[in-house]
Tab-separated table of C-alpha atoms in Angstrom:
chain	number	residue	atom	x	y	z
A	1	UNK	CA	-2.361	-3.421	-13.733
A	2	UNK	CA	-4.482	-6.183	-12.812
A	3	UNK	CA	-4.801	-5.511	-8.964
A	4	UNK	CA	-4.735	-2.063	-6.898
A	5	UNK	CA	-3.680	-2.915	-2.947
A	6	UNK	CA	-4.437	-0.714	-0.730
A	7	UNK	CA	-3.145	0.056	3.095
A	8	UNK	CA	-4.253	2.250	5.328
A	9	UNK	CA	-1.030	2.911	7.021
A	10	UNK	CA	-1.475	3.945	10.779
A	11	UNK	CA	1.436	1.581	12.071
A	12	UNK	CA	4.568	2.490	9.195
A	13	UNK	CA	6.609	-0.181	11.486
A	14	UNK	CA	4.640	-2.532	10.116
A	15	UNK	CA	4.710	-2.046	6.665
A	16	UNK	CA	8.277	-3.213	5.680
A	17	UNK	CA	6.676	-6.678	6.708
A	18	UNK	CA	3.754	-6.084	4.883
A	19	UNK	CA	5.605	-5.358	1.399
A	20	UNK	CA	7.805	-8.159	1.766
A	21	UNK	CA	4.816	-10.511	2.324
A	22	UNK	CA	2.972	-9.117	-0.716
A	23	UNK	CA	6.384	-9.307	-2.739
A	24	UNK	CA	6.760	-13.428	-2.333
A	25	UNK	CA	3.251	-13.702	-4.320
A	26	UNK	CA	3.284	-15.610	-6.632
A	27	UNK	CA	0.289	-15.720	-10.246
A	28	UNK	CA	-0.019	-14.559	-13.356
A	29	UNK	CA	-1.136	-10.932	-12.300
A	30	UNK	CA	-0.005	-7.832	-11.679
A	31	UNK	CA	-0.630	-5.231	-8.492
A	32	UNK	CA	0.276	-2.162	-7.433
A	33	UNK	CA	0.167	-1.314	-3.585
A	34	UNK	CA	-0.482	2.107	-2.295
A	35	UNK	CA	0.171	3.326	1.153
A	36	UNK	CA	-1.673	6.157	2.396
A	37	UNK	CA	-1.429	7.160	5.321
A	38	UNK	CA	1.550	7.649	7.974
A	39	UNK	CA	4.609	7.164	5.343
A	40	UNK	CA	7.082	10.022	6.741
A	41	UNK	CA	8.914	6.855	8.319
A	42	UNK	CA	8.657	4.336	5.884
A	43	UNK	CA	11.681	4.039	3.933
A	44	UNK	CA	12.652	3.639	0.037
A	45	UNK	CA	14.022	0.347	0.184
A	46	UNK	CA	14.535	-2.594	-2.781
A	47	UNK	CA	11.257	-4.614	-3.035
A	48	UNK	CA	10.862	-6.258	-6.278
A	49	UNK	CA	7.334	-4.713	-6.394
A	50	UNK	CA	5.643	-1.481	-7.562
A	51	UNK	CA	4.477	0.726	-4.557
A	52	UNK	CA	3.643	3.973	-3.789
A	53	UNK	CA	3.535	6.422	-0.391
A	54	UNK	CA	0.402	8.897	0.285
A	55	UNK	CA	0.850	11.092	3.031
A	56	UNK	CA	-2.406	11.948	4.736
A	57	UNK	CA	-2.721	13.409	8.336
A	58	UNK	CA	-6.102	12.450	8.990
A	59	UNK	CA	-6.868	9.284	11.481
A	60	UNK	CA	-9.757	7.821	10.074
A	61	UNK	CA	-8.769	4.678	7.705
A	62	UNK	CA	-11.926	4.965	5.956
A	63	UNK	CA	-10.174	8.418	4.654
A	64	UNK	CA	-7.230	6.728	3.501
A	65	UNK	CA	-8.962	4.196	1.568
A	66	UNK	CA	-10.692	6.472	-0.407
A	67	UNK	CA	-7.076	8.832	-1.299
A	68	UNK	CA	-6.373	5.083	-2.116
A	69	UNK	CA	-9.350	4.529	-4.760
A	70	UNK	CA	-8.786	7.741	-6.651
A	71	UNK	CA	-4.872	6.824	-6.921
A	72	UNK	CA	-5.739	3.435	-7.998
A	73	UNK	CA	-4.221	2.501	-11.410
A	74	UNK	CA	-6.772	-0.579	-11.380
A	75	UNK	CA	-10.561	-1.051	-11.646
A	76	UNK	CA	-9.955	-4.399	-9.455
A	77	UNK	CA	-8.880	-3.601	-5.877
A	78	UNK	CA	-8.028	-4.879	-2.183
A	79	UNK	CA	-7.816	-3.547	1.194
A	80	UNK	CA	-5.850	-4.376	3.622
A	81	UNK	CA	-4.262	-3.786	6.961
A	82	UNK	CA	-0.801	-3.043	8.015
């Protein structure tokens, strides 16, 4: 895994969006995304990339991001918003 993305999810509407943004990429690299956060709603649908859902109740997105790090499959990582 060359890249570990992370969201703070505190807006799940937003992330079907986000995934299928992140899926038209295009490189010679590989990422992961992880979404921690507010994933109750978000649903298992077929993106051509590898993602994973963290549930985690509390607010702070600062929080989230670190659940991210120690679930990161990659020493390289990114942050971003949904």
């Amino acid at each position: 895994m060359d890249l570990s993305i992370i969201i703070a999810c505190s807006r799940p509407s937003s992330i079907r969006d986000c995934l299928r943004s992140l899926e038209i990429q295009s490189g010679n690299f590989q990422f992961e995304v992880l979404i921690v956060g507010l994933v109750e709603k978000i649903r298992d649908e077929n993106f051509q990339l590898e993602w994973r859902a963290l549930a985690c109740k509390e607010p702070h997105p600062n929080v989230r991001r670190n659940i991210g790090l120690e679930n990161a499959k990659s020493q390289m990582i990114a942050f971003l918003d949904d």
